[in-house]
Coordinates of C-alpha atoms in Angstrom, one line a residue:
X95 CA 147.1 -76.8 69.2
X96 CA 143.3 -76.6 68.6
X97 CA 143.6 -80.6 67.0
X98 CA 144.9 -81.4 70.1
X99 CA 142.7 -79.8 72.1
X100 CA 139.8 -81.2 70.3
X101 CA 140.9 -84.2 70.5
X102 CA 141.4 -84.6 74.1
X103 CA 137.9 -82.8 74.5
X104 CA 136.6 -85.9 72.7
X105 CA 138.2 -88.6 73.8
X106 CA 136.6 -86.9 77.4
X107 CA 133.1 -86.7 75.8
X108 CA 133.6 -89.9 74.4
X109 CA 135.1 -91.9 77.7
X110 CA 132.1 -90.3 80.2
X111 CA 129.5 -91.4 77.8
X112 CA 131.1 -94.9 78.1
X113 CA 130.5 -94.6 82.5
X114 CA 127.4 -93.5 82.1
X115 CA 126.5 -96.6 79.5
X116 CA 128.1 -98.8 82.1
X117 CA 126.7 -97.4 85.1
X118 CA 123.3 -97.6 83.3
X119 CA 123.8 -101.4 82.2
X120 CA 125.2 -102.2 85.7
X121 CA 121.5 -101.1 87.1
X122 CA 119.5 -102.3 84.5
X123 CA 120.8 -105.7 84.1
X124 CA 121.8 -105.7 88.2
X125 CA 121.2 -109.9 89.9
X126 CA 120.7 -109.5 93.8
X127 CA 123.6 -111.9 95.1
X128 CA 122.1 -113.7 98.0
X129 CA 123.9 -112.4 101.2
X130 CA 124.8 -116.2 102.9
X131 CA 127.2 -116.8 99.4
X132 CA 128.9 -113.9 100.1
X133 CA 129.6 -115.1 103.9
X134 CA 130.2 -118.4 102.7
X135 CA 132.9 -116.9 100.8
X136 CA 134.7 -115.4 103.3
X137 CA 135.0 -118.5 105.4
X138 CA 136.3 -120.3 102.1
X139 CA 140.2 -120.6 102.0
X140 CA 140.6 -119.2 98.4
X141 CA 142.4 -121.3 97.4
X142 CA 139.9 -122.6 94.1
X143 CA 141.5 -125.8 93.4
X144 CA 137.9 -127.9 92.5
X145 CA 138.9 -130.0 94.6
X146 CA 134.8 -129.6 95.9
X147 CA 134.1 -130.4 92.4
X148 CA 133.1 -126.9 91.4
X149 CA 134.3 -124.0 89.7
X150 CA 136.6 -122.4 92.8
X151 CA 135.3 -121.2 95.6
X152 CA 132.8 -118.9 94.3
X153 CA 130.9 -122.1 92.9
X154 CA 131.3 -123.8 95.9
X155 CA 129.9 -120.8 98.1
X156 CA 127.0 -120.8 95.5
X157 CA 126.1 -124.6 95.4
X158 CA 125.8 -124.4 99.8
X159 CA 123.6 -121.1 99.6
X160 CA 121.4 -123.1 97.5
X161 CA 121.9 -127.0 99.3
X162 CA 123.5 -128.2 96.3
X163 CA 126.5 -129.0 97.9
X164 CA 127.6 -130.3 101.5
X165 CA 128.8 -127.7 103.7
X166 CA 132.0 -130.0 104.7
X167 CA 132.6 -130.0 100.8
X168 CA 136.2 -127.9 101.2
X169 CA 138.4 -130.8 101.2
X170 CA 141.0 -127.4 101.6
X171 CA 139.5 -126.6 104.9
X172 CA 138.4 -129.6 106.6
X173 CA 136.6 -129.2 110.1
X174 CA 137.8 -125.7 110.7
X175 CA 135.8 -124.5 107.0
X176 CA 132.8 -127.0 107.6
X177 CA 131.8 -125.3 111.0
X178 CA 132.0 -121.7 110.1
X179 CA 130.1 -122.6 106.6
X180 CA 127.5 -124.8 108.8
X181 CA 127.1 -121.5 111.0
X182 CA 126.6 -119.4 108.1
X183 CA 123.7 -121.7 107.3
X184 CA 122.5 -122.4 110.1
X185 CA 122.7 -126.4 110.5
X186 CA 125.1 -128.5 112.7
X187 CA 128.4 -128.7 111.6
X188 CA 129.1 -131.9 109.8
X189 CA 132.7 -133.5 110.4
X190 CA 135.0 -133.6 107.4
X191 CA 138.5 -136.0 107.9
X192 CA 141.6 -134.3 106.4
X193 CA 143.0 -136.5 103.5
X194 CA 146.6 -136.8 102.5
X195 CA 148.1 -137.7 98.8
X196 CA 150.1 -141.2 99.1
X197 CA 152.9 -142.3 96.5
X198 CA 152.4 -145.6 96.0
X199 CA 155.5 -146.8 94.2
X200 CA 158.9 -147.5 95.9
X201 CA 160.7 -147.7 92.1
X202 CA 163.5 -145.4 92.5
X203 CA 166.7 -145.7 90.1
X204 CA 168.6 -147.9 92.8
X205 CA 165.7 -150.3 92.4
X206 CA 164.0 -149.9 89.5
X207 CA 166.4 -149.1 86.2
X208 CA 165.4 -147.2 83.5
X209 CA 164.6 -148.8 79.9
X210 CA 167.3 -146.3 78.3
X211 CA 168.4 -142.8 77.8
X212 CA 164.7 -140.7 77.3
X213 CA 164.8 -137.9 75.4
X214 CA 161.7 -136.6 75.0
X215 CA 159.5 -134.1 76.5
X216 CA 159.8 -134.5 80.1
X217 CA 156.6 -134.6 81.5
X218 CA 155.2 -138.1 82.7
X219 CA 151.9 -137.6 80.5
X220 CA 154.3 -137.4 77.2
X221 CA 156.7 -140.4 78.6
X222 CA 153.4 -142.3 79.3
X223 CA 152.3 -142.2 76.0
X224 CA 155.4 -142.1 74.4
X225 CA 156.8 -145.1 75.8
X226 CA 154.8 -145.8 78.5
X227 CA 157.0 -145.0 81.2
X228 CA 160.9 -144.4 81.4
X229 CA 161.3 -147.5 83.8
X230 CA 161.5 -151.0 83.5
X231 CA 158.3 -151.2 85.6
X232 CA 155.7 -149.9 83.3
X233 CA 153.7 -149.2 87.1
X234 CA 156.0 -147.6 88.5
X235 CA 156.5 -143.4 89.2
X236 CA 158.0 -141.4 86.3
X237 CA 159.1 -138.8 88.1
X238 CA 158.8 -135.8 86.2
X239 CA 156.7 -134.2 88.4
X240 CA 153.2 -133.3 86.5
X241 CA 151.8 -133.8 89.9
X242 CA 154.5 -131.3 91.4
X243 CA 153.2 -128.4 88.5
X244 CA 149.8 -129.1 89.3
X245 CA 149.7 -129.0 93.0
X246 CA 148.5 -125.1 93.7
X247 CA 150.0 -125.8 97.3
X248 CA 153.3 -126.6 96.5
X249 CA 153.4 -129.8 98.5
X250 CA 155.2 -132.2 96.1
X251 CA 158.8 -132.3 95.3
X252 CA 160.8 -134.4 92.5
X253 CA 163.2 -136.1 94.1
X254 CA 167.2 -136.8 92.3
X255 CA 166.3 -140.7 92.8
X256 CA 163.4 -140.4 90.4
X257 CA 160.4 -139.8 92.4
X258 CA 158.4 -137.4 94.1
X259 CA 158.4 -136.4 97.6
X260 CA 154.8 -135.2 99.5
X261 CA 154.9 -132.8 102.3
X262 CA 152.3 -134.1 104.2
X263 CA 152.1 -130.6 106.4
X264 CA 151.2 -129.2 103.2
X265 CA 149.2 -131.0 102.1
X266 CA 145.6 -130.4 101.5
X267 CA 143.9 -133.5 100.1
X268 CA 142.2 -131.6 97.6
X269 CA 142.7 -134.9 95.2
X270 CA 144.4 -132.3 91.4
X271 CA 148.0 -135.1 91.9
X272 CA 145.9 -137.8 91.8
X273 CA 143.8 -137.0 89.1
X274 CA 146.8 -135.6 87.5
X275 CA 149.0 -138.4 87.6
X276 CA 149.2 -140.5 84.1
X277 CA 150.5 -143.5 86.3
X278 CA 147.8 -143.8 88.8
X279 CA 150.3 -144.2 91.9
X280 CA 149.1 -141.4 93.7
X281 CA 146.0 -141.8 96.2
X282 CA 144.5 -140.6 99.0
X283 CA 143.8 -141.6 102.5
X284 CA 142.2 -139.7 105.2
X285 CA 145.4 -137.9 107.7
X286 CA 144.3 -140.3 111.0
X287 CA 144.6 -144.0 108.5
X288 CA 146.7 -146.1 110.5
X289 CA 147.7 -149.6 109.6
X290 CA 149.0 -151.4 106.5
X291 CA 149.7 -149.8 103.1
X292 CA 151.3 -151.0 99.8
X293 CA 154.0 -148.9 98.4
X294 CA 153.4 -150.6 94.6
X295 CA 150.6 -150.3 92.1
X296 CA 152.6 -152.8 89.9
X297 CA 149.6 -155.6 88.6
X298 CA 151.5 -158.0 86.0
X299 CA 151.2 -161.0 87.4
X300 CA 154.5 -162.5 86.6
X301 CA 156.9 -162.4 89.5
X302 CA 160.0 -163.1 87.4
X303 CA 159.4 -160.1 85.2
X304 CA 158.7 -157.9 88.8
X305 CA 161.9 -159.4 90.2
X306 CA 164.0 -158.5 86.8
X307 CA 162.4 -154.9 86.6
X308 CA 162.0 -153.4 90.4
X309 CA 163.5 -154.7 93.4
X310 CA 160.8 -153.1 96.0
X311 CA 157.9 -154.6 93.7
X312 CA 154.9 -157.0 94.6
X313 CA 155.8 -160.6 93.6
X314 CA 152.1 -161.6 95.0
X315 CA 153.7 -164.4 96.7
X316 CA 150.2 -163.7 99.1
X317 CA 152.8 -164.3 102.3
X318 CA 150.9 -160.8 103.9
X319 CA 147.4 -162.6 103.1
X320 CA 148.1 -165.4 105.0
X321 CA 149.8 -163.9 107.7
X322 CA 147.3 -161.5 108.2
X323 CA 145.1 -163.2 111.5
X324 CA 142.4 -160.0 111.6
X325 CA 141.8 -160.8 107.6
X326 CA 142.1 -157.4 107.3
X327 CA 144.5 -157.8 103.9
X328 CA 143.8 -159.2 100.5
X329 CA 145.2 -159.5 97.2
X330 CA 143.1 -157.7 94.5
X331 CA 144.7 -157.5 91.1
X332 CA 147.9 -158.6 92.7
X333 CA 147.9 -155.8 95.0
X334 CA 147.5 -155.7 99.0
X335 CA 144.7 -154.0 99.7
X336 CA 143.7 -153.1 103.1
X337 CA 140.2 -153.2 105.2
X338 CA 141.6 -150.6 107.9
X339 CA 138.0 -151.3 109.5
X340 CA 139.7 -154.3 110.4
X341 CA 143.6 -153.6 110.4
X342 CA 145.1 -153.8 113.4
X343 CA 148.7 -152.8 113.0
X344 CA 150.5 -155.3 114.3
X345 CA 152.8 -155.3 111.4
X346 CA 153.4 -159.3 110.8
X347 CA 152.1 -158.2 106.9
X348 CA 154.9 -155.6 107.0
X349 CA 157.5 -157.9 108.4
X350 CA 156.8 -160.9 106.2
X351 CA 157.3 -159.1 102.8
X352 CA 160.3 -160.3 101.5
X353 CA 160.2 -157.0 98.9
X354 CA 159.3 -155.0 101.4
X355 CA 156.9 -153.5 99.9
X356 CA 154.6 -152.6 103.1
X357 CA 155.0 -150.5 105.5
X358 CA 152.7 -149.0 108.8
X359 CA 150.8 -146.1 108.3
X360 CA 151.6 -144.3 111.9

């Protein structure tokens, strides 16, 4: 009885002596937080993605207190974060454009066939550099959903057809799919982009080979170039890419492609 009372004595002695250590060490060694990173922090959404290009939001709240970093820099928050952070500090509010993640491949398995039977890890990064891709189309989608594990706002779905699906309501642009994404098909354009857009990333510049492996992919027959009157659409790398300074979305790109691979951005 007396060991265990002992004991127990002890371990009391012994566990006040460590909160008085701390409580010591938490003066002595105390850093005075400035008081605009903790108000910056409570406008922030939490949700610490990097998207910002620091560590979470407490790095971002850090880099504004001390004008390292833009006060519209929470791709998360757009407008709504930008104004409360730009009252926190004092300066006008700065506008910041929502953007939205884009899957830029149409290679599904009714259109684009698979090389064989995969059975390997299934995670696009191994199939990448495994075999560079499970489809015919060494461009195209893999569909097994990195970008869906990586997205910390559950926007992205993997689809039975053998892609993924975006929810663009939930959506936040913060940019972790894209830079996830072994395949590069994933990008991002700001919410309000209307006009043209190319659903293939697909650059091998031999349309019998694109014909044999996908049946939504860019032949670069240059038809949407030349039908294209504002000159808002050209071919780089065998790929449309559109000048939405200049797009005017009359659709005569999106109507010519005989793979249909454009469509309007609404």
């Amino acid at each position: 009885m007396n060991t265990i009372l002992i004991s127990a004595l002890v371990a009391l002695a012994v566990a006040f002596l460590l909160g008085l250590l701390l409580g010591i060490f938490k003066q002595v060694f105390y850093v005075e937080v400035d008081p605009k990173v903790e108000e910056i922090r409570s406008c922030l959404p939490g949700a610490n993605c990097g998207a910002c290009g620091f560590p979470g939001c407490d790095g971002f709240a850090n880099a504004v207190a001390s004008g390292k970093a833009p006060t519209n820099g929470c791709t998360v928050g757009a407008n709504e974060v930008a104004t409360k952070v730009a009252k926190v500090m004092g300066v006008e509010a700065s506008t910041s454009v929502k953007q939205v993640a884009h899957l830029l491949c149409q290679g599904c398995h009714s259109v684009c066939k698979p090389k064989g039977h995969y059975v390997g890890v299934k995670s696009c990064t191994a199939a990448k550099l495994g075999v560079n891709g499970i489809k015919e189309c060494d461009w195209s989608c893999i569909g097994f959903g990195d970008c869906a594990v990586a997205c910390p706002f559950n926007a992205i779905t993997v689809t039975d057809d053998g892609l993924v699906n975006i929810d663009k309501t939930r959506c936040t642009g913060c940019g972790i799919c894209v830079n996830t994404c072994p395949q590069k098909v994933l990008k991002l354009f700001p919410e309000n982009t209307k006009g043209a857009l190319a659903l293939c990333s697909c650059t091998n510049p031999k349309k019998q080979v694109i014909m044999k492996n996908c049946k939504r992919g860019c032949i670069k027959c240059g038809k949407c170039e030349r039908s294209c009157e504002p000159g808002a659409l050209k071919l780089v790398n065998g790929i449309p890419q559109i000048d939405y300074s200049l797009c005017d979305s009359c659709g005569k790109c999106v109507d010519g492609c005989p793979t249909k691979v454009l469509t309007l951005l609404k």
